[in-house]
Amino acid sequence: MNIEQNYRIGLTTQITGIRPETLRAWERRYEVVKPIRTDAGDRLYTQADIDRLLLIKKLVDNGDAISAVANLNYENLEKRISSCKSALTSTGKNDLNFILLGRTILDKKSLDSMRLNMIDVVQDERNIKSNYHCKIDFIITEIPTVNQGTFKYLQKVLKQSKASKLLCAYDFGKEGDIAALTTQDIGTTNLPLNHSGITDWCSSNFPNYLKSTSTARLLTDQDLNNIVAAGSKINCECPRHLADLINKLTAFEKYSSECEVRNAKDAEIHQELEVTSAKSRYLIEEVLIKLAKIEGIKY
């Protein structure tokens, strides 16, 4: 017997990538979904709500105003997605979809900054599904030690996941055994997993990675703090000034998404304000990342 699962708002925002304050604003203004309310007043979202929000988020990311898609039914949302499929493919976020076979905790905020979508997390390769709702670009496989039998095991995991590539994260191993793992489809990195280890490997293996027109955040608040702290040691104020601009634009982006509106036209201009500030913030983030690399700042 299948028991329908309901999701609290925290998990819903993690799955969909929609910020909690944005989701609440969309519900308040447009009733994009109507979550169940518990006796305590908490919101609970059904799987149908999740599926609907994922489509709406995809269309809004591609440039549709929320007011234009908020009240479409699921069938029409799918048709709209289908009609602009080529545009979504060529100008979308080009995020990479991956599966994690391991125990590392990767939070949604960090993954968004890395432009990665974690489709599934399993601790046993036997729990990898035969089919997922989207193409799996790669799978991260964590193992404690590398030995002569590791390569055969990784090939099995790669085949089972139907991923294009595999990144093996390990603790220990002989240099020769580790070198033997590196092929066109398999790469290696050290445990514990870190942002740069994953993103550097993705950049080397997926040509379009980080080269799209997405406006998702590239740097978390902690990333900015780390860059500013390191910048003070190189006698340069530019990292701090750029970080200040990013923080202000991020704040205005959030303000625009939450601002009360009076009618549909008012909603559209606020949506445009949010999108424009997000694009500006994104461009400055790119410049700051380049500056950090030139100055050897690790974050």
PDB file of C-alpha atoms in Angstrom:
ATOM      1  CA  MET A   1       0.000   0.000   0.000  1.00  0.00           C
ATOM      2  CA  ASN A   2       1.380   3.387  -1.009  1.00  0.00           C
ATOM      3  CA  ILE A   3       1.163   6.079   1.667  1.00  0.00           C
ATOM      4  CA  GLU A   4       1.295   9.582   0.255  1.00  0.00           C
ATOM      5  CA  GLN A   5       4.161  11.549   1.690  1.00  0.00           C
ATOM      6  CA  ASN A   6       3.710  15.136   2.789  1.00  0.00           C
ATOM      7  CA  TYR A   7       6.612  17.583   2.972  1.00  0.00           C
ATOM      8  CA  ARG A   8       7.202  20.429   5.410  1.00  0.00           C
ATOM      9  CA  ILE A   9       8.212  23.784   3.965  1.00  0.00           C
ATOM     10  CA  GLY A  10      11.911  23.330   4.746  1.00  0.00           C
ATOM     11  CA  LEU A  11      12.189  20.100   2.753  1.00  0.00           C
ATOM     12  CA  THR A  12       9.927  21.506   0.019  1.00  0.00           C
ATOM     13  CA  THR A  13      12.242  24.474  -0.533  1.00  0.00           C
ATOM     14  CA  GLN A  14      15.268  22.150  -0.557  1.00  0.00           C
ATOM     15  CA  ILE A  15      13.714  19.928  -3.228  1.00  0.00           C
ATOM     16  CA  THR A  16      12.390  22.734  -5.438  1.00  0.00           C
ATOM     17  CA  GLY A  17      15.127  25.321  -4.943  1.00  0.00           C
ATOM     18  CA  ILE A  18      12.511  27.992  -4.194  1.00  0.00           C
ATOM     19  CA  ARG A  19      13.421  30.198  -1.242  1.00  0.00           C
ATOM     20  CA  PRO A  20      10.935  29.954   1.690  1.00  0.00           C
ATOM     21  CA  GLU A  21      10.108  33.657   1.543  1.00  0.00           C
ATOM     22  CA  THR A  22       9.538  33.451  -2.229  1.00  0.00           C
ATOM     23  CA  LEU A  23       7.283  30.419  -1.872  1.00  0.00           C
ATOM     24  CA  ARG A  24       5.220  32.159   0.799  1.00  0.00           C
ATOM     25  CA  ALA A  25       4.928  35.266  -1.385  1.00  0.00           C
ATOM     26  CA  TRP A  26       3.802  33.177  -4.371  1.00  0.00           C
ATOM     27  CA  GLU A  27       1.186  31.459  -2.224  1.00  0.00           C
ATOM     28  CA  ARG A  28      -0.044  34.759  -0.800  1.00  0.00           C
ATOM     29  CA  ARG A  29      -0.231  36.599  -4.130  1.00  0.00           C
ATOM     30  CA  TYR A  30      -1.125  33.867  -6.613  1.00  0.00           C
ATOM     31  CA  GLU A  31      -2.120  30.717  -4.663  1.00  0.00           C
ATOM     32  CA  VAL A  32       0.362  28.703  -6.746  1.00  0.00           C
ATOM     33  CA  VAL A  33      -0.340  25.771  -4.425  1.00  0.00           C
ATOM     34  CA  LYS A  34      -2.603  25.292  -1.434  1.00  0.00           C
ATOM     35  CA  PRO A  35      -0.680  23.365   1.204  1.00  0.00           C
ATOM     36  CA  ILE A  36      -2.387  21.405   3.932  1.00  0.00           C
ATOM     37  CA  ARG A  37      -2.367  23.064   7.339  1.00  0.00           C
ATOM     38  CA  THR A  38      -1.700  21.031  10.471  1.00  0.00           C
ATOM     39  CA  ASP A  39      -3.426  21.735  13.767  1.00  0.00           C
ATOM     40  CA  ALA A  40      -0.268  23.613  14.757  1.00  0.00           C
ATOM     41  CA  GLY A  41      -0.497  25.772  11.637  1.00  0.00           C
ATOM     42  CA  ASP A  42       2.451  24.213   9.795  1.00  0.00           C
ATOM     43  CA  ARG A  43       2.336  23.903   6.015  1.00  0.00           C
ATOM     44  CA  LEU A  44       2.431  20.420   4.477  1.00  0.00           C
ATOM     45  CA  TYR A  45       2.980  19.966   0.729  1.00  0.00           C
ATOM     46  CA  THR A  46       1.942  16.933  -1.295  1.00  0.00           C
ATOM     47  CA  GLN A  47       3.969  15.302  -4.048  1.00  0.00           C
ATOM     48  CA  ALA A  48       1.603  16.937  -6.546  1.00  0.00           C
ATOM     49  CA  ASP A  49       2.475  20.327  -5.030  1.00  0.00           C
ATOM     50  CA  ILE A  50       6.189  19.540  -5.365  1.00  0.00           C
ATOM     51  CA  ASP A  51       5.816  18.506  -9.016  1.00  0.00           C
ATOM     52  CA  ARG A  52       3.857  21.673  -9.795  1.00  0.00           C
ATOM     53  CA  LEU A  53       6.363  23.933  -8.050  1.00  0.00           C
ATOM     54  CA  LEU A  54       9.271  22.331  -9.913  1.00  0.00           C
ATOM     55  CA  LEU A  55       7.628  23.181 -13.258  1.00  0.00           C
ATOM     56  CA  ILE A  56       6.822  26.731 -12.183  1.00  0.00           C
ATOM     57  CA  LYS A  57      10.361  27.281 -10.901  1.00  0.00           C
ATOM     58  CA  LYS A  58      11.778  26.033 -14.204  1.00  0.00           C
ATOM     59  CA  LEU A  59       9.614  28.430 -16.213  1.00  0.00           C
ATOM     60  CA  VAL A  60      10.370  31.406 -13.963  1.00  0.00           C
ATOM     61  CA  ASP A  61      14.111  30.654 -14.185  1.00  0.00           C
ATOM     62  CA  ASN A  62      13.728  30.701 -17.944  1.00  0.00           C
ATOM     63  CA  GLY A  63      12.233  34.203 -17.895  1.00  0.00           C
ATOM     64  CA  ASP A  64       8.471  33.761 -17.480  1.00  0.00           C
ATOM     65  CA  ALA A  65       6.809  36.154 -15.061  1.00  0.00           C
ATOM     66  CA  ILE A  66       5.337  34.306 -12.088  1.00  0.00           C
ATOM     67  CA  SER A  67       2.016  36.036 -12.741  1.00  0.00           C
ATOM     68  CA  ALA A  68       1.921  34.445 -16.212  1.00  0.00           C
ATOM     69  CA  VAL A  69       2.327  30.852 -15.032  1.00  0.00           C
ATOM     70  CA  ALA A  70       1.064  30.798 -11.448  1.00  0.00           C
ATOM     71  CA  ASN A  71      -2.492  29.796 -12.291  1.00  0.00           C
ATOM     72  CA  LEU A  72      -1.818  27.350 -15.127  1.00  0.00           C
ATOM     73  CA  ASN A  73      -2.830  23.764 -14.430  1.00  0.00           C
ATOM     74  CA  TYR A  74      -0.245  20.986 -14.497  1.00  0.00           C
ATOM     75  CA  GLU A  75      -1.013  19.963 -18.076  1.00  0.00           C
ATOM     76  CA  ASN A  76      -0.587  23.505 -19.391  1.00  0.00           C
ATOM     77  CA  LEU A  77       2.601  23.961 -17.403  1.00  0.00           C
ATOM     78  CA  GLU A  78       4.011  20.861 -19.078  1.00  0.00           C
ATOM     79  CA  LYS A  79       2.919  22.149 -22.490  1.00  0.00           C
ATOM     80  CA  ARG A  80       4.609  25.480 -21.826  1.00  0.00           C
ATOM     81  CA  ILE A  81       7.780  23.670 -20.782  1.00  0.00           C
ATOM     82  CA  SER A  82       7.627  21.541 -23.923  1.00  0.00           C
ATOM     83  CA  SER A  83       7.022  24.522 -26.225  1.00  0.00           C
ATOM     84  CA  CYS A  84      10.148  26.271 -25.021  1.00  0.00           C
ATOM     85  CA  LYS A  85      12.258  23.152 -24.526  1.00  0.00           C
ATOM     86  CA  SER A  86      14.967  24.296 -26.904  1.00  0.00           C
ATOM     87  CA  ALA A  87      15.251  27.612 -25.102  1.00  0.00           C
ATOM     88  CA  LEU A  88      15.417  25.887 -21.746  1.00  0.00           C
ATOM     89  CA  THR A  89      18.175  23.667 -23.070  1.00  0.00           C
ATOM     90  CA  SER A  90      20.268  26.403 -24.631  1.00  0.00           C
ATOM     91  CA  THR A  91      19.817  29.243 -22.147  1.00  0.00           C
ATOM     92  CA  GLY A  92      18.911  27.437 -18.935  1.00  0.00           C
ATOM     93  CA  LYS A  93      21.074  27.096 -15.911  1.00  0.00           C
ATOM     94  CA  ASN A  94      23.122  24.147 -17.201  1.00  0.00           C
ATOM     95  CA  ASP A  95      23.216  22.845 -13.669  1.00  0.00           C
ATOM     96  CA  LEU A  96      24.542  19.307 -13.368  1.00  0.00           C
ATOM     97  CA  ASN A  97      22.437  16.507 -11.909  1.00  0.00           C
ATOM     98  CA  PHE A  98      24.176  14.009  -9.680  1.00  0.00           C
ATOM     99  CA  ILE A  99      23.669  11.165  -7.221  1.00  0.00           C
ATOM    100  CA  LEU A 100      25.625  10.841  -3.996  1.00  0.00           C
ATOM    101  CA  LEU A 101      26.607   7.337  -2.946  1.00  0.00           C
ATOM    102  CA  GLY A 102      27.972   8.095   0.497  1.00  0.00           C
ATOM    103  CA  ARG A 103      27.413   9.767   3.860  1.00  0.00           C
ATOM    104  CA  THR A 104      28.581  13.350   3.326  1.00  0.00           C
ATOM    105  CA  ILE A 105      25.931  15.979   4.079  1.00  0.00           C
ATOM    106  CA  LEU A 106      25.637  18.497   1.223  1.00  0.00           C
ATOM    107  CA  ASP A 107      23.166  21.270   1.982  1.00  0.00           C
ATOM    108  CA  LYS A 108      20.925  22.867  -0.632  1.00  0.00           C
ATOM    109  CA  LYS A 109      22.465  26.328  -0.251  1.00  0.00           C
ATOM    110  CA  SER A 110      25.961  25.025  -0.962  1.00  0.00           C
ATOM    111  CA  LEU A 111      24.749  22.968  -3.920  1.00  0.00           C
ATOM    112  CA  ASP A 112      22.973  25.993  -5.390  1.00  0.00           C
ATOM    113  CA  SER A 113      26.177  28.009  -5.159  1.00  0.00           C
ATOM    114  CA  MET A 114      27.990  25.159  -6.942  1.00  0.00           C
ATOM    115  CA  ARG A 115      25.223  24.903  -9.567  1.00  0.00           C
ATOM    116  CA  LEU A 116      24.566  21.246  -8.762  1.00  0.00           C
ATOM    117  CA  ASN A 117      21.291  19.361  -8.327  1.00  0.00           C
ATOM    118  CA  MET A 118      21.456  16.366  -5.987  1.00  0.00           C
ATOM    119  CA  ILE A 119      18.831  13.970  -7.347  1.00  0.00           C
ATOM    120  CA  ASP A 120      19.309  11.181  -4.835  1.00  0.00           C
ATOM    121  CA  VAL A 121      21.401  10.144  -1.819  1.00  0.00           C
ATOM    122  CA  VAL A 122      22.048   6.461  -1.112  1.00  0.00           C
ATOM    123  CA  GLN A 123      24.452   4.642   1.160  1.00  0.00           C
ATOM    124  CA  ASP A 124      24.279   1.327  -0.669  1.00  0.00           C
ATOM    125  CA  GLU A 125      24.695   0.940  -4.434  1.00  0.00           C
ATOM    126  CA  ARG A 126      21.810  -1.550  -4.449  1.00  0.00           C
ATOM    127  CA  ASN A 127      19.473   1.333  -3.626  1.00  0.00           C
ATOM    128  CA  ILE A 128      20.336   3.265  -6.795  1.00  0.00           C
ATOM    129  CA  LYS A 129      17.182   3.454  -8.904  1.00  0.00           C
ATOM    130  CA  SER A 130      17.119   2.047 -12.421  1.00  0.00           C
ATOM    131  CA  ASN A 131      15.486   5.213 -13.751  1.00  0.00           C
ATOM    132  CA  TYR A 132      15.329   8.803 -12.524  1.00  0.00           C
ATOM    133  CA  HIS A 133      13.109  11.641 -13.755  1.00  0.00           C
ATOM    134  CA  CYS A 134      16.080  13.359 -15.391  1.00  0.00           C
ATOM    135  CA  LYS A 135      19.462  12.627 -16.916  1.00  0.00           C
ATOM    136  CA  ILE A 136      22.158  11.884 -14.340  1.00  0.00           C
ATOM    137  CA  ASP A 137      25.369  13.678 -15.278  1.00  0.00           C
ATOM    138  CA  PHE A 138      27.560  12.081 -12.651  1.00  0.00           C
ATOM    139  CA  ILE A 139      27.632  10.103  -9.428  1.00  0.00           C
ATOM    140  CA  ILE A 140      29.892  10.800  -6.461  1.00  0.00           C
ATOM    141  CA  THR A 141      30.978   7.535  -4.853  1.00  0.00           C
ATOM    142  CA  GLU A 142      32.616   7.657  -1.448  1.00  0.00           C
ATOM    143  CA  ILE A 143      34.909   4.797  -0.412  1.00  0.00           C
ATOM    144  CA  PRO A 144      37.286   4.537   2.551  1.00  0.00           C
ATOM    145  CA  THR A 145      40.168   2.865   0.688  1.00  0.00           C
ATOM    146  CA  VAL A 146      41.237   2.318  -2.907  1.00  0.00           C
ATOM    147  CA  ASN A 147      42.536  -1.123  -3.845  1.00  0.00           C
ATOM    148  CA  GLN A 148      42.951  -3.282  -6.926  1.00  0.00           C
ATOM    149  CA  GLY A 149      39.259  -4.223  -6.929  1.00  0.00           C
ATOM    150  CA  THR A 150      37.996  -0.624  -6.742  1.00  0.00           C
ATOM    151  CA  PHE A 151      38.004   0.036 -10.495  1.00  0.00           C
ATOM    152  CA  LYS A 152      35.717  -2.915 -11.210  1.00  0.00           C
ATOM    153  CA  TYR A 153      33.366  -1.784  -8.424  1.00  0.00           C
ATOM    154  CA  LEU A 154      33.223   1.777  -9.786  1.00  0.00           C
ATOM    155  CA  GLN A 155      32.454   0.514 -13.282  1.00  0.00           C
ATOM    156  CA  LYS A 156      29.543  -1.456 -11.833  1.00  0.00           C
ATOM    157  CA  VAL A 157      28.222   1.628 -10.003  1.00  0.00           C
ATOM    158  CA  LEU A 158      28.581   3.779 -13.126  1.00  0.00           C
ATOM    159  CA  LYS A 159      26.654   1.275 -15.210  1.00  0.00           C
ATOM    160  CA  GLN A 160      23.928   0.831 -12.613  1.00  0.00           C
ATOM    161  CA  SER A 161      23.392   4.575 -12.135  1.00  0.00           C
ATOM    162  CA  LYS A 162      23.398   5.264 -15.893  1.00  0.00           C
ATOM    163  CA  ALA A 163      25.416   8.381 -15.110  1.00  0.00           C
ATOM    164  CA  SER A 164      27.738   9.867 -17.713  1.00  0.00           C
ATOM    165  CA  LYS A 165      30.685  10.069 -15.319  1.00  0.00           C
ATOM    166  CA  LEU A 166      31.783   9.147 -11.802  1.00  0.00           C
ATOM    167  CA  LEU A 167      33.805  11.003  -9.191  1.00  0.00           C
ATOM    168  CA  CYS A 168      35.412   8.695  -6.647  1.00  0.00           C
ATOM    169  CA  ALA A 169      36.098  10.297  -3.242  1.00  0.00           C
ATOM    170  CA  TYR A 170      38.473   8.278  -1.073  1.00  0.00           C
ATOM    171  CA  ASP A 171      40.410   8.396   2.189  1.00  0.00           C
ATOM    172  CA  PHE A 172      43.401   6.146   1.540  1.00  0.00           C
ATOM    173  CA  GLY A 173      45.020   4.133  -1.222  1.00  0.00           C
ATOM    174  CA  LYS A 174      48.250   3.262  -2.961  1.00  0.00           C
ATOM    175  CA  GLU A 175      49.359   5.798  -5.537  1.00  0.00           C
ATOM    176  CA  GLY A 176      49.349   3.198  -8.308  1.00  0.00           C
ATOM    177  CA  ASP A 177      45.825   1.971  -7.503  1.00  0.00           C
ATOM    178  CA  ILE A 178      44.503   5.537  -7.384  1.00  0.00           C
ATOM    179  CA  ALA A 179      46.145   6.426 -10.709  1.00  0.00           C
ATOM    180  CA  ALA A 180      44.575   3.332 -12.294  1.00  0.00           C
ATOM    181  CA  LEU A 181      41.094   4.685 -11.548  1.00  0.00           C
ATOM    182  CA  THR A 182      41.472   7.787 -13.696  1.00  0.00           C
ATOM    183  CA  THR A 183      39.789   7.288 -17.065  1.00  0.00           C
ATOM    184  CA  GLN A 184      37.692   9.363 -19.431  1.00  0.00           C
ATOM    185  CA  ASP A 185      34.614   8.610 -17.314  1.00  0.00           C
ATOM    186  CA  ILE A 186      36.069   8.301 -13.801  1.00  0.00           C
ATOM    187  CA  GLY A 187      37.915  10.870 -11.707  1.00  0.00           C
ATOM    188  CA  THR A 188      39.168  11.009  -8.132  1.00  0.00           C
ATOM    189  CA  THR A 189      39.223  13.446  -5.234  1.00  0.00           C
ATOM    190  CA  ASN A 190      40.078  13.229  -1.549  1.00  0.00           C
ATOM    191  CA  LEU A 191      37.678  12.916   1.344  1.00  0.00           C
ATOM    192  CA  PRO A 192      36.253  14.911   2.982  1.00  0.00           C
ATOM    193  CA  LEU A 193      34.446  16.379  -0.009  1.00  0.00           C
ATOM    194  CA  ASN A 194      35.017  20.103  -0.585  1.00  0.00           C
ATOM    195  CA  HIS A 195      33.507  22.636  -2.977  1.00  0.00           C
ATOM    196  CA  SER A 196      36.603  23.273  -5.070  1.00  0.00           C
ATOM    197  CA  GLY A 197      37.392  19.576  -5.485  1.00  0.00           C
ATOM    198  CA  ILE A 198      33.948  18.915  -6.926  1.00  0.00           C
ATOM    199  CA  THR A 199      33.601  22.064  -9.044  1.00  0.00           C
ATOM    200  CA  ASP A 200      37.123  21.804 -10.495  1.00  0.00           C
ATOM    201  CA  TRP A 201      36.424  18.237 -11.587  1.00  0.00           C
ATOM    202  CA  CYS A 202      33.030  19.237 -13.037  1.00  0.00           C
ATOM    203  CA  SER A 203      34.614  22.111 -14.958  1.00  0.00           C
ATOM    204  CA  SER A 204      37.179  19.736 -16.462  1.00  0.00           C
ATOM    205  CA  ASN A 205      34.612  17.120 -17.461  1.00  0.00           C
ATOM    206  CA  PHE A 206      31.538  19.136 -18.488  1.00  0.00           C
ATOM    207  CA  PRO A 207      32.392  21.947 -20.964  1.00  0.00           C
ATOM    208  CA  ASN A 208      29.200  23.971 -20.380  1.00  0.00           C
ATOM    209  CA  TYR A 209      29.362  23.835 -16.601  1.00  0.00           C
ATOM    210  CA  LEU A 210      29.244  27.367 -15.089  1.00  0.00           C
ATOM    211  CA  LYS A 211      29.018  28.927 -18.565  1.00  0.00           C
ATOM    212  CA  SER A 212      25.292  29.593 -18.726  1.00  0.00           C
ATOM    213  CA  THR A 213      23.041  32.566 -18.081  1.00  0.00           C
ATOM    214  CA  SER A 214      21.769  31.392 -14.718  1.00  0.00           C
ATOM    215  CA  THR A 215      21.360  33.892 -11.917  1.00  0.00           C
ATOM    216  CA  ALA A 216      21.559  31.370  -9.073  1.00  0.00           C
ATOM    217  CA  ARG A 217      23.965  32.417  -6.346  1.00  0.00           C
ATOM    218  CA  LEU A 218      27.550  31.411  -6.994  1.00  0.00           C
ATOM    219  CA  LEU A 219      28.820  32.361  -3.530  1.00  0.00           C
ATOM    220  CA  THR A 220      27.269  31.603  -0.157  1.00  0.00           C
ATOM    221  CA  ASP A 221      27.380  34.087   2.722  1.00  0.00           C
ATOM    222  CA  GLN A 222      30.192  32.051   4.248  1.00  0.00           C
ATOM    223  CA  ASP A 223      32.106  32.117   0.941  1.00  0.00           C
ATOM    224  CA  LEU A 224      31.877  35.921   0.952  1.00  0.00           C
ATOM    225  CA  ASN A 225      33.055  36.138   4.549  1.00  0.00           C
ATOM    226  CA  ASN A 226      36.024  33.887   3.771  1.00  0.00           C
ATOM    227  CA  ILE A 227      37.010  35.946   0.725  1.00  0.00           C
ATOM    228  CA  VAL A 228      36.759  39.242   2.623  1.00  0.00           C
ATOM    229  CA  ALA A 229      38.826  37.855   5.498  1.00  0.00           C
ATOM    230  CA  ALA A 230      41.518  36.625   3.102  1.00  0.00           C
ATOM    231  CA  GLY A 231      41.414  39.900   1.149  1.00  0.00           C
ATOM    232  CA  SER A 232      42.467  41.869   4.208  1.00  0.00           C
ATOM    233  CA  LYS A 233      45.762  39.983   4.151  1.00  0.00           C
ATOM    234  CA  ILE A 234      46.674  41.038   0.599  1.00  0.00           C
ATOM    235  CA  ASN A 235      46.275  44.781   1.172  1.00  0.00           C
ATOM    236  CA  CYS A 236      43.392  45.087  -1.297  1.00  0.00           C
ATOM    237  CA  GLU A 237      39.938  46.492  -0.556  1.00  0.00           C
ATOM    238  CA  CYS A 238      38.324  45.237  -3.770  1.00  0.00           C
ATOM    239  CA  PRO A 239      37.091  41.894  -2.331  1.00  0.00           C
ATOM    240  CA  ARG A 240      35.343  43.718   0.517  1.00  0.00           C
ATOM    241  CA  HIS A 241      33.707  46.295  -1.779  1.00  0.00           C
ATOM    242  CA  LEU A 242      32.518  43.618  -4.208  1.00  0.00           C
ATOM    243  CA  ALA A 243      31.174  41.505  -1.344  1.00  0.00           C
ATOM    244  CA  ASP A 244      29.280  44.554  -0.027  1.00  0.00           C
ATOM    245  CA  LEU A 245      27.688  45.078  -3.440  1.00  0.00           C
ATOM    246  CA  ILE A 246      26.708  41.412  -3.631  1.00  0.00           C
ATOM    247  CA  ASN A 247      25.137  41.514  -0.166  1.00  0.00           C
ATOM    248  CA  LYS A 248      23.149  44.660  -0.992  1.00  0.00           C
ATOM    249  CA  LEU A 249      21.907  43.272  -4.291  1.00  0.00           C
ATOM    250  CA  THR A 250      20.993  39.981  -2.622  1.00  0.00           C
ATOM    251  CA  ALA A 251      19.030  41.875   0.014  1.00  0.00           C
ATOM    252  CA  PHE A 252      17.185  43.901  -2.643  1.00  0.00           C
ATOM    253  CA  GLU A 253      16.522  40.737  -4.639  1.00  0.00           C
ATOM    254  CA  LYS A 254      14.888  39.247  -1.538  1.00  0.00           C
ATOM    255  CA  TYR A 255      13.005  42.484  -0.827  1.00  0.00           C
ATOM    256  CA  SER A 256      11.592  42.546  -4.364  1.00  0.00           C
ATOM    257  CA  SER A 257      10.387  38.954  -4.068  1.00  0.00           C
ATOM    258  CA  GLU A 258       8.576  39.672  -0.795  1.00  0.00           C
ATOM    259  CA  CYS A 259       7.227  43.160  -1.480  1.00  0.00           C
ATOM    260  CA  GLU A 260       3.453  43.448  -1.259  1.00  0.00           C
ATOM    261  CA  VAL A 261       1.744  44.110  -4.604  1.00  0.00           C
ATOM    262  CA  ARG A 262      -1.578  45.666  -5.518  1.00  0.00           C
ATOM    263  CA  ASN A 263      -2.352  44.081  -8.884  1.00  0.00           C
ATOM    264  CA  ALA A 264      -0.940  41.940 -11.713  1.00  0.00           C
ATOM    265  CA  LYS A 265       1.065  44.790 -13.272  1.00  0.00           C
ATOM    266  CA  ASP A 266       2.545  45.634  -9.893  1.00  0.00           C
ATOM    267  CA  ALA A 267       3.503  41.964  -9.483  1.00  0.00           C
ATOM    268  CA  GLU A 268       5.224  41.898 -12.874  1.00  0.00           C
ATOM    269  CA  ILE A 269       7.376  44.966 -12.185  1.00  0.00           C
ATOM    270  CA  HIS A 270       8.439  43.487  -8.850  1.00  0.00           C
ATOM    271  CA  GLN A 271       9.315  40.263 -10.636  1.00  0.00           C
ATOM    272  CA  GLU A 272      11.404  42.284 -13.100  1.00  0.00           C
ATOM    273  CA  LEU A 273      13.132  44.067 -10.222  1.00  0.00           C
ATOM    274  CA  GLU A 274      13.994  40.718  -8.645  1.00  0.00           C
ATOM    275  CA  VAL A 275      15.313  39.260 -11.913  1.00  0.00           C
ATOM    276  CA  THR A 276      17.356  42.360 -12.776  1.00  0.00           C
ATOM    277  CA  SER A 277      18.976  42.601  -9.341  1.00  0.00           C
ATOM    278  CA  ALA A 278      19.735  38.865  -9.482  1.00  0.00           C
ATOM    279  CA  LYS A 279      21.483  39.258 -12.850  1.00  0.00           C
ATOM    280  CA  SER A 280      23.538  42.175 -11.530  1.00  0.00           C
ATOM    281  CA  ARG A 281      24.496  40.249  -8.402  1.00  0.00           C
ATOM    282  CA  TYR A 282      25.457  37.230 -10.495  1.00  0.00           C
ATOM    283  CA  LEU A 283      27.807  39.268 -12.717  1.00  0.00           C
ATOM    284  CA  ILE A 284      29.565  40.774  -9.708  1.00  0.00           C
ATOM    285  CA  GLU A 285      29.909  37.323  -8.156  1.00  0.00           C
ATOM    286  CA  GLU A 286      31.646  36.116 -11.315  1.00  0.00           C
ATOM    287  CA  VAL A 287      34.106  39.026 -11.133  1.00  0.00           C
ATOM    288  CA  LEU A 288      34.805  38.386  -7.455  1.00  0.00           C
ATOM    289  CA  ILE A 289      35.461  34.700  -8.145  1.00  0.00           C
ATOM    290  CA  LYS A 290      37.962  35.663 -10.855  1.00  0.00           C
ATOM    291  CA  LEU A 291      39.654  38.114  -8.484  1.00  0.00           C
ATOM    292  CA  ALA A 292      39.862  35.460  -5.766  1.00  0.00           C
ATOM    293  CA  LYS A 293      41.529  33.029  -8.164  1.00  0.00           C
ATOM    294  CA  ILE A 294      44.057  35.643  -9.331  1.00  0.00           C
ATOM    295  CA  GLU A 295      44.932  36.523  -5.737  1.00  0.00           C
ATOM    296  CA  GLY A 296      45.067  32.881  -4.686  1.00  0.00           C
ATOM    297  CA  ILE A 297      42.200  33.293  -2.213  1.00  0.00           C
ATOM    298  CA  LYS A 298      40.603  30.005  -1.232  1.00  0.00           C
ATOM    299  CA  TYR A 299      37.074  30.004   0.099  1.00  0.00           C
TER     300      TYR A 299
END
